[in-house]
Tab-separated table of C-alpha atoms in Angstrom:
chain	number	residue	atom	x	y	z
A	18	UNK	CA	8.586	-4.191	13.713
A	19	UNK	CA	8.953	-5.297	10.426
A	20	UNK	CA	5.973	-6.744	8.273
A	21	UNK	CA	6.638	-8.800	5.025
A	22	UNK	CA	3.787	-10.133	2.808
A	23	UNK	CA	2.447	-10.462	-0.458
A	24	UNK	CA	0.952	-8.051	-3.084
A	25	UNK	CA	-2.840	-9.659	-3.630
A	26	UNK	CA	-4.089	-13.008	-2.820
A	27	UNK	CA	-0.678	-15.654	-2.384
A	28	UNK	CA	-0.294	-17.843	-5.427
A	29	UNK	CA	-0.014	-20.876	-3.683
A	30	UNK	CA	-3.752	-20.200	-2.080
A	31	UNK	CA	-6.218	-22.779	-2.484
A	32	UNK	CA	-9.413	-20.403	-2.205
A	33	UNK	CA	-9.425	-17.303	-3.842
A	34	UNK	CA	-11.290	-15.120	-1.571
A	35	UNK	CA	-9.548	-12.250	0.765
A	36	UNK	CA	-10.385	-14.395	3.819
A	37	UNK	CA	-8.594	-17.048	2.243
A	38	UNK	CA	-5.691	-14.765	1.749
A	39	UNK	CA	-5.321	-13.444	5.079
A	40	UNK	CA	-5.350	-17.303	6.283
A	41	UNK	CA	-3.025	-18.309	3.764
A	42	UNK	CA	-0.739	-15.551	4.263
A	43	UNK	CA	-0.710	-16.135	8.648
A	44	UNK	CA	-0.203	-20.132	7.745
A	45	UNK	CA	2.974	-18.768	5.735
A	46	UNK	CA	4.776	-17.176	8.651
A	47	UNK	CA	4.003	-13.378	6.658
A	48	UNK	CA	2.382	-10.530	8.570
A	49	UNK	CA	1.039	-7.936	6.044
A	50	UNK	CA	-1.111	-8.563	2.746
A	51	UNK	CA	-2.098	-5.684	0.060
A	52	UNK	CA	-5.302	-5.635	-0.855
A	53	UNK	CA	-5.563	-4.891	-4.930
A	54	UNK	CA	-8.216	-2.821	-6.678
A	55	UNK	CA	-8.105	-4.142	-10.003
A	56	UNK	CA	-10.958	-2.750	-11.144
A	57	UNK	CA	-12.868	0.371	-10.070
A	58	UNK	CA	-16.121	0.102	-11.493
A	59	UNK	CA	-19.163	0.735	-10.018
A	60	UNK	CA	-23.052	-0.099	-10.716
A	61	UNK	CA	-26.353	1.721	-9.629
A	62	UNK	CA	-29.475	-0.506	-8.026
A	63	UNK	CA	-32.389	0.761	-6.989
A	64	UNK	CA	-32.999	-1.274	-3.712
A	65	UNK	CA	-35.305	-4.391	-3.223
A	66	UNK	CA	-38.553	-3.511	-1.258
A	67	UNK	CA	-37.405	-6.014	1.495
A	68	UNK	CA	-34.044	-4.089	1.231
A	69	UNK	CA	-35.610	-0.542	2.757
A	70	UNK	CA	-34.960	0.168	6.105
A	71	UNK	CA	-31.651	-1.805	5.944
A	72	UNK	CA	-28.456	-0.304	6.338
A	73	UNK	CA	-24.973	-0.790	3.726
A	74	UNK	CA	-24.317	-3.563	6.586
A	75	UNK	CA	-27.566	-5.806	6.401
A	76	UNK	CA	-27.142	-5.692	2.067
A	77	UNK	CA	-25.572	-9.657	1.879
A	78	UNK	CA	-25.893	-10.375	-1.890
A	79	UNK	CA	-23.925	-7.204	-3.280
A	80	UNK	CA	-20.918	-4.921	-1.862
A	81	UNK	CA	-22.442	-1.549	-1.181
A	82	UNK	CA	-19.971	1.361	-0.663
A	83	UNK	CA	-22.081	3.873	-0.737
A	84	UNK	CA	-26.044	5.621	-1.188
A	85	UNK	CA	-26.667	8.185	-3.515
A	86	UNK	CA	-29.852	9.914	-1.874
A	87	UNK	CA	-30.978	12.841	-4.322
A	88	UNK	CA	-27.554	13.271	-5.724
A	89	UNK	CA	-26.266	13.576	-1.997
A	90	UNK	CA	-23.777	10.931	-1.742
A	91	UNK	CA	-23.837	8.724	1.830
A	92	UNK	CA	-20.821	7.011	3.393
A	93	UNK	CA	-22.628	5.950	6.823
A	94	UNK	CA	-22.841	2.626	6.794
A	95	UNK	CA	-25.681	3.131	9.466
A	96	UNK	CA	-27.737	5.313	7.093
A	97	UNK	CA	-31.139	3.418	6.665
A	98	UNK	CA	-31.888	2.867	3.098
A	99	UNK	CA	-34.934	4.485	1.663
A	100	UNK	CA	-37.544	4.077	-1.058
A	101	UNK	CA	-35.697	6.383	-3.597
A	102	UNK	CA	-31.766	5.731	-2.854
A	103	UNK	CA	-29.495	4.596	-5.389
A	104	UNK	CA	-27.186	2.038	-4.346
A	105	UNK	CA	-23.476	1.782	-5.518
A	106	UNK	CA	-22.059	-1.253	-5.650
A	107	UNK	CA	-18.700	-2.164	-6.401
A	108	UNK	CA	-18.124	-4.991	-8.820
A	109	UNK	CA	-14.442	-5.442	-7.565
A	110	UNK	CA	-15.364	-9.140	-5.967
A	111	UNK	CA	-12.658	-7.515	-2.748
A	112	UNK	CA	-15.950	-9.300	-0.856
A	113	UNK	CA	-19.113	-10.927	-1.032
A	114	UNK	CA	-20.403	-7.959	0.679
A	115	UNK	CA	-19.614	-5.172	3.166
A	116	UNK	CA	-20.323	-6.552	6.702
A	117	UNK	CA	-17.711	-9.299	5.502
A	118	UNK	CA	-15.222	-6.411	5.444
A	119	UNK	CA	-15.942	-6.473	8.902
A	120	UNK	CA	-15.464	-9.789	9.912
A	121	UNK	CA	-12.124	-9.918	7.940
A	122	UNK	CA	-11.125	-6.959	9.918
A	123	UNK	CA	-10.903	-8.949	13.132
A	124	UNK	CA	-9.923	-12.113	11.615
A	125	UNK	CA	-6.597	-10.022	10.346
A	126	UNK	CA	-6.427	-8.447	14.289
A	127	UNK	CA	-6.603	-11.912	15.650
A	128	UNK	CA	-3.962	-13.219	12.961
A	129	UNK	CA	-1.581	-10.023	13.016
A	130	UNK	CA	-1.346	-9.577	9.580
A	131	UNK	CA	-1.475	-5.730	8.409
A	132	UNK	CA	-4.379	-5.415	5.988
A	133	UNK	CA	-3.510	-2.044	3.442
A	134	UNK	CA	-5.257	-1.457	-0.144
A	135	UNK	CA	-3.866	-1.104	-3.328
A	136	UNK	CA	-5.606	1.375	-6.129
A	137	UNK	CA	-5.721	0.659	-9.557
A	138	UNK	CA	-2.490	1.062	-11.201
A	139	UNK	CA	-3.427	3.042	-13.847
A	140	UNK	CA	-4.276	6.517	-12.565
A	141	UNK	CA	-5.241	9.958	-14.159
A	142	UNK	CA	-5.702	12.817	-11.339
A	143	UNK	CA	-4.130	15.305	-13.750
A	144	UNK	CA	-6.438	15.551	-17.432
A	145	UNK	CA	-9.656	16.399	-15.310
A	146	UNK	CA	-11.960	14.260	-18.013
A	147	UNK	CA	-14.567	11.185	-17.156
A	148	UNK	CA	-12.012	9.230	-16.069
A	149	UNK	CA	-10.173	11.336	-13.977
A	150	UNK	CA	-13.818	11.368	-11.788
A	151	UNK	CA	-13.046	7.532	-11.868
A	152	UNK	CA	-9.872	7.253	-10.306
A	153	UNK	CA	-11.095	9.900	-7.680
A	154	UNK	CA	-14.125	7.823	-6.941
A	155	UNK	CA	-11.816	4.592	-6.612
A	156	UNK	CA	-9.351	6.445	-4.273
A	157	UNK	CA	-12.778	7.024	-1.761
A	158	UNK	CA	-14.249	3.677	-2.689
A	159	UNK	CA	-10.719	1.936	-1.679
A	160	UNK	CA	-10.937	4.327	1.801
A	161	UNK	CA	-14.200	3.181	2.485
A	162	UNK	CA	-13.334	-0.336	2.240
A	163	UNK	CA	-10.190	0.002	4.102
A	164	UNK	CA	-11.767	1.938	7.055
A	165	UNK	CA	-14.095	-1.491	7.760
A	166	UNK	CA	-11.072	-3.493	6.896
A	167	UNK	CA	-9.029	-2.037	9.792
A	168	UNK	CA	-6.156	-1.165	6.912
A	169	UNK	CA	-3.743	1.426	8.103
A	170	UNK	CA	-3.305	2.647	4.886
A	171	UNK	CA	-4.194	3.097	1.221
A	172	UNK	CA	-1.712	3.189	-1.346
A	173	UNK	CA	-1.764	5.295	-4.692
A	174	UNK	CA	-0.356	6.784	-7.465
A	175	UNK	CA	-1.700	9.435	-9.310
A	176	UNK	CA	-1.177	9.392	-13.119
A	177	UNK	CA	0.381	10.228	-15.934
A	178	UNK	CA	0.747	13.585	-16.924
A	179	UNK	CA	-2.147	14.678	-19.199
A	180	UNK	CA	-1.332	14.654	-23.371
A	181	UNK	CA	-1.300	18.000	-24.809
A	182	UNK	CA	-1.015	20.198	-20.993
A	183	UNK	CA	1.871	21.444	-19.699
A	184	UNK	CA	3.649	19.723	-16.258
A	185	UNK	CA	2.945	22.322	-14.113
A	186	UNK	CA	-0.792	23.041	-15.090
A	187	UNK	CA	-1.249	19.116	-14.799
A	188	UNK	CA	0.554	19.434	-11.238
A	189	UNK	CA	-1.756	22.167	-10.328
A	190	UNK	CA	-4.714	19.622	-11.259
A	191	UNK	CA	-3.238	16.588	-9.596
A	192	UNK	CA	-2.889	18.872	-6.579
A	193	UNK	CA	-6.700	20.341	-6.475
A	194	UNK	CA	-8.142	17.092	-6.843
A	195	UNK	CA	-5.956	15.371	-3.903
A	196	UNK	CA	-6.967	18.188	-1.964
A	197	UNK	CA	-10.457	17.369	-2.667
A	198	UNK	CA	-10.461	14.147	-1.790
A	199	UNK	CA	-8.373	14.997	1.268
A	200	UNK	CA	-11.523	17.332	2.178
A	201	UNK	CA	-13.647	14.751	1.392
A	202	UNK	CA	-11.611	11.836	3.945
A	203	UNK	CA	-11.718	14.190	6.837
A	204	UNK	CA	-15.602	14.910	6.317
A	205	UNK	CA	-15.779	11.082	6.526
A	206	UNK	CA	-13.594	10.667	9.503
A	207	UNK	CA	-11.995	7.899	7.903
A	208	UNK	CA	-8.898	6.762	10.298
A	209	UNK	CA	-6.692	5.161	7.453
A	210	UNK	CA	-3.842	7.458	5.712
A	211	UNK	CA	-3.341	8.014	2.023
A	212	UNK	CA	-0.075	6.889	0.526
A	213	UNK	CA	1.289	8.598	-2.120
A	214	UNK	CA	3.503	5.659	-4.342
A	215	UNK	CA	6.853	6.923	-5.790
A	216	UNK	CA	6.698	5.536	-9.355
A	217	UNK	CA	8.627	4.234	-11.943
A	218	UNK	CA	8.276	6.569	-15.149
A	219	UNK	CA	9.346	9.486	-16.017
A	220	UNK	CA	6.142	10.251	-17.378
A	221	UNK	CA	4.330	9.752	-14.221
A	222	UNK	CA	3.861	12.034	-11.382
A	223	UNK	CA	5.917	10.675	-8.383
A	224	UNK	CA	9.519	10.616	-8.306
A	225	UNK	CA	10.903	11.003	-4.608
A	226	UNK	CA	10.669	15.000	-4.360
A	227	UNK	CA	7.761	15.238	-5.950
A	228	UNK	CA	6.542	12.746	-3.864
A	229	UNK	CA	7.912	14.798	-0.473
A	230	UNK	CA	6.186	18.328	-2.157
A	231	UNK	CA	2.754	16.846	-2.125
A	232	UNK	CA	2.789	15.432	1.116
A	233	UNK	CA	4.089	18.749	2.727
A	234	UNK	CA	1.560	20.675	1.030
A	235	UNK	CA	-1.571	18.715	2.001
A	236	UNK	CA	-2.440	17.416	5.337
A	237	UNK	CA	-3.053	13.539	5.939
A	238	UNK	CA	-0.590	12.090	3.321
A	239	UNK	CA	2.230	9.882	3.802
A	240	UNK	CA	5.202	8.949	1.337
A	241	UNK	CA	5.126	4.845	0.005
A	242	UNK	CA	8.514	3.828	-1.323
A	243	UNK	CA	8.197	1.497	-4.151
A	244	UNK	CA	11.653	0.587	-4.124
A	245	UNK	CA	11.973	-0.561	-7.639
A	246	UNK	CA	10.439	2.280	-8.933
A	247	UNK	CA	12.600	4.423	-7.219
A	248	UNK	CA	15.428	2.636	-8.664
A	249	UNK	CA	14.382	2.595	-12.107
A	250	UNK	CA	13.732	6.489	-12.350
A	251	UNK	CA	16.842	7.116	-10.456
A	252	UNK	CA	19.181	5.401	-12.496
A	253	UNK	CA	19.731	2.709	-10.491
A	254	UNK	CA	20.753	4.921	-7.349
A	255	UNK	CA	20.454	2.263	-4.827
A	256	UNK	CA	23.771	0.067	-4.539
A	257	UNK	CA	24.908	1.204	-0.997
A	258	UNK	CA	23.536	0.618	1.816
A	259	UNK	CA	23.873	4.245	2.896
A	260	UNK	CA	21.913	5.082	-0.255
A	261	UNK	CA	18.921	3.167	1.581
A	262	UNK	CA	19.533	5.559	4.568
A	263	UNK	CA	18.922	8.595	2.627
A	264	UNK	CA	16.115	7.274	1.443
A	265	UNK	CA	14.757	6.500	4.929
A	266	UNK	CA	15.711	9.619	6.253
A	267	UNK	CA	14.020	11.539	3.546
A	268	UNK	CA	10.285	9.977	4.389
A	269	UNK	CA	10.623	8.913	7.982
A	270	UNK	CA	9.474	12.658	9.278
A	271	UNK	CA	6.691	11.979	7.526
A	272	UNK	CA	5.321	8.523	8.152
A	273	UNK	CA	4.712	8.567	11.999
A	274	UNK	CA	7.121	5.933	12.677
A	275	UNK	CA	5.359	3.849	10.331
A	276	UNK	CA	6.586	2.929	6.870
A	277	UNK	CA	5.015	1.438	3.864
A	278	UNK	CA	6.825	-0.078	1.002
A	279	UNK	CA	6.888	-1.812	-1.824
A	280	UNK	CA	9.724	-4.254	-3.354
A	281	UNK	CA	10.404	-6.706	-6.328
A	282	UNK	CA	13.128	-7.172	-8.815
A	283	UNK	CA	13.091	-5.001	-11.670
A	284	UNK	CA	14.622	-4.025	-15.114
A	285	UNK	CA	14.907	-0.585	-16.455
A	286	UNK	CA	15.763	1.511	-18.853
A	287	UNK	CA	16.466	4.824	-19.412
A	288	UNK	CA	15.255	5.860	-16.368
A	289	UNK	CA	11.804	4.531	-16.773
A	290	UNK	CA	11.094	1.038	-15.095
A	291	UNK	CA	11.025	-1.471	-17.685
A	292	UNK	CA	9.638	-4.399	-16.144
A	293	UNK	CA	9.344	-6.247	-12.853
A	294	UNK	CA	10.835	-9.507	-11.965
A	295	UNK	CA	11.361	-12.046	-9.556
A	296	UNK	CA	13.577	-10.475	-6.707
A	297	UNK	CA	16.771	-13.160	-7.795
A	298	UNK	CA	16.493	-12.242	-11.461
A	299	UNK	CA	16.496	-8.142	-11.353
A	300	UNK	CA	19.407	-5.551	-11.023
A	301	UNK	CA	17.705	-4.131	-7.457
A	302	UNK	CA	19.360	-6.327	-4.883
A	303	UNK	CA	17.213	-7.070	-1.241
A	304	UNK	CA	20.420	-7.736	0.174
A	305	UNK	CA	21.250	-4.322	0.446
A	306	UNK	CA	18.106	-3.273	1.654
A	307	UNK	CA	18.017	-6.080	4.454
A	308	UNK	CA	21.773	-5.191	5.682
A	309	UNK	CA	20.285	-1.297	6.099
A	310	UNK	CA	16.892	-2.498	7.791
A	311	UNK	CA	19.613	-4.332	10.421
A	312	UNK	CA	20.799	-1.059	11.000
A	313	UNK	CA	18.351	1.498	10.957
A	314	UNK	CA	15.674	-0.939	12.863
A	315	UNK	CA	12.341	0.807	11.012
A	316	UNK	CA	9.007	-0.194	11.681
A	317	UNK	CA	8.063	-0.694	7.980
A	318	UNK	CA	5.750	-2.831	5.882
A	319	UNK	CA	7.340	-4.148	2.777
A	320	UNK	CA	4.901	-6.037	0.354
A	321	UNK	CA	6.013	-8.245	-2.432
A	322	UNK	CA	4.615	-6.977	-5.848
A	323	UNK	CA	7.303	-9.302	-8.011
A	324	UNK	CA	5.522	-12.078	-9.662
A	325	UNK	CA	6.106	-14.694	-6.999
A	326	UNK	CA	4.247	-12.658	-4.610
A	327	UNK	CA	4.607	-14.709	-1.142
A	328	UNK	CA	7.417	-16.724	-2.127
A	329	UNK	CA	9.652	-13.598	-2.267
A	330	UNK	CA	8.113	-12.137	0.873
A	331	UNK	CA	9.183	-15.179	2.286
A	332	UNK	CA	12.969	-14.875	0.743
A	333	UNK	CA	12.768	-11.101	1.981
A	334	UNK	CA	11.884	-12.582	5.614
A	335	UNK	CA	14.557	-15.169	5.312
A	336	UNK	CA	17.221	-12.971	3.940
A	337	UNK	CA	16.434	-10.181	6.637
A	338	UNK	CA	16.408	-13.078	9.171
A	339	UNK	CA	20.099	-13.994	8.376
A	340	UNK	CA	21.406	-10.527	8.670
A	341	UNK	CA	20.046	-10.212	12.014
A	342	UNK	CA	22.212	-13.448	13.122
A	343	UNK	CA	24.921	-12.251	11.335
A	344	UNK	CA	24.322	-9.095	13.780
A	345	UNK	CA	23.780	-10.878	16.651
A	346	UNK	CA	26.707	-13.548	16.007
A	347	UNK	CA	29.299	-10.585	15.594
A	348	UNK	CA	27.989	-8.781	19.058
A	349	UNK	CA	28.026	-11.945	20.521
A	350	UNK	CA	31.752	-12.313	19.358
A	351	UNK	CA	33.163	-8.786	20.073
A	352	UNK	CA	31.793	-9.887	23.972
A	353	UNK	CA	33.588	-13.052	23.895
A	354	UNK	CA	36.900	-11.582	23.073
A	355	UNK	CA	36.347	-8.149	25.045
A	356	UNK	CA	35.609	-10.728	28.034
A	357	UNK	CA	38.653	-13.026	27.092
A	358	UNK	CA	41.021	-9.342	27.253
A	359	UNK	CA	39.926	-8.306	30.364
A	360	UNK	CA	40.758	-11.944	31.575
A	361	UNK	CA	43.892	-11.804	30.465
A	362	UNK	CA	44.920	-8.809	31.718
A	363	UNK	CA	43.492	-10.014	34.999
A	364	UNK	CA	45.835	-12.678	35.373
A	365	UNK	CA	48.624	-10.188	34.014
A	366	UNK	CA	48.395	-7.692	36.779
């Protein structure tokens, strides 16, 4: 199966709320929307007296992630809140508040649109500072809220290399702290995966073998293809459509059969990614892309992130749409004349 949709909330939607996106996106004719973190911050509460005794679930004026309990940090969203807790509360406005995660969740089932989450995309997993503690708290924030969403999937990248350290000693630090949070996921028994995003600088961790290396080396991540990025840092590598095979064949092993990916127009420049654009107006052509899908069949997500969001998910669907006929039209030809031949030589003998 193929799922297209749009990269946040679609333009054209007249409320602004995720529920409003997962409507707007179903009414569209798309099947997949991308949550986005923009922001990652957090804030402590002490709860309300008429708050204790409630769970994360029951909270309906403020979306609590998590309870810190004596500096022992709580995912269950069962846990009873008590006297002393500190709630944390994200102040991302994804929803109202977390049992609403919920009943998006089986909105989205009933709907068949594929929910997945979106980090912040400015990441720093490599200088080990404040901020690095940040983006690793976002990462488990955005798991958290995916595992109530229903999303299959969380999608990262993980950050520039860190000013003044050497690549491989900020390698060995992007590695230790995605192992950490890996530790941390399967503690939680979280069911969504973490994808690692191939990006678009050079200066950023994540071209396609790098990429590969992490996910072989730690357990429970899977490859995202931003397809522009990859273009960009590749020097525009993708023309052929066997060039999009390679591509596949590099990350299908290991995505389970089910890939996640990310396309838009872009410009670049010396390698790095320049900037995105609507999918008519860059140099990376879906065309390509949509004759290889034909071929190879995956069962892939691809999310618009150009600036036109749904409308060019909706030219992706289209243009994918008329390849298959095309397909189907030139089977349905090579039958017609094989059937003609064997007619003819019928009547012949």
């Amino acid at each position: 199966m193929i799922r297209f949709g749009p990269a946040g909330i679609p333009l054209s939607c007249k409320g602004r709320t995720l529920r409003d996106g997962v409507e707007d996106v179903h009414s569209l004719g798309l099947t997949a929307i991308e949550v986005q973190m923009i922001r990652t911050e957090t804030r402590e509460f002490y709860p309300e007296e008429e708050e204790i005794g409630l769970t994360i679930k029951d909270i309906e004026d403020r979306l609590v992630v998590e309870i810190d309990r004596n500096d022992e940090i709580i995912t269950d969203v069962n846990e009873c809140i008590e006297k002393d807790d500190v709630l944390i509360c994200m102040s991302s406005g994804i929803t109202k508040n977390f049992n609403e995660l919920y009943e998006i969740n089986d909105l989205a089932r009933r709907l068949d649109v594929g929910v997945s989450i979106h980090t912040p995309y400015y990441m720093d997993l490599s200088s080990n500072n404040a901020f690095t503690g940040i983006c690793m708290d976002g990462i488990r924030h955005a798991a958290i809220l995916a595992d109530a969403l229903g999303g299959r999937l969380i999608t990262t990248n993980l950050g520039l290399y860190a000013n003044g350290m050497s690549i491989d000693d900020a390698t060995d630090n992007i590695y230790k702290n995605v192992i950490d949070i890996m530790d941390w996921w399967k503690d939680n028994d979280l069911k969504p995966k973490l994808g690692i995003e191939i990006t678009g600088q050079q200066n950023v961790f994540g071209s396609l073998e790098q990429v590969l290396d992490i996910c072989d080396q730690i357990d429970g991540l899977i490859p995202v293809v931003n397809w522009s990025n990859h273009y960009s840092r590749t020097n525009g590598e993708l023309l052929e459509v066997e060039d999009f095979k390679y591509v596949f064949e590099q990350i299908e092993p290991y995505c389970g059969g089910a890939i996640h990916s990310l396309f838009a127009g872009v410009e670049y420049c010396d390698d790095n990614e320049f900037r995105l654009t609507p999918i008519k107006r860059g140099d990376l052509k879906f065309e390509t892309l949509a004759e290889c899908l034909v071929e190879v069949k995956p069962d892939i997500t691809i999310i618009s992130s150009s600036s036109l969001l749904e409308h060019d998910a909706m030219y992706m669907r289209i243009i994918h749409e008329r390849n298959l006929l095309k397909k189907v039209g030139k089977m349905m030809r090579q039958r017609k004349k094989c059937e003609t031949d064997a007619d003819v030589n019928a009547t012949a003998a």
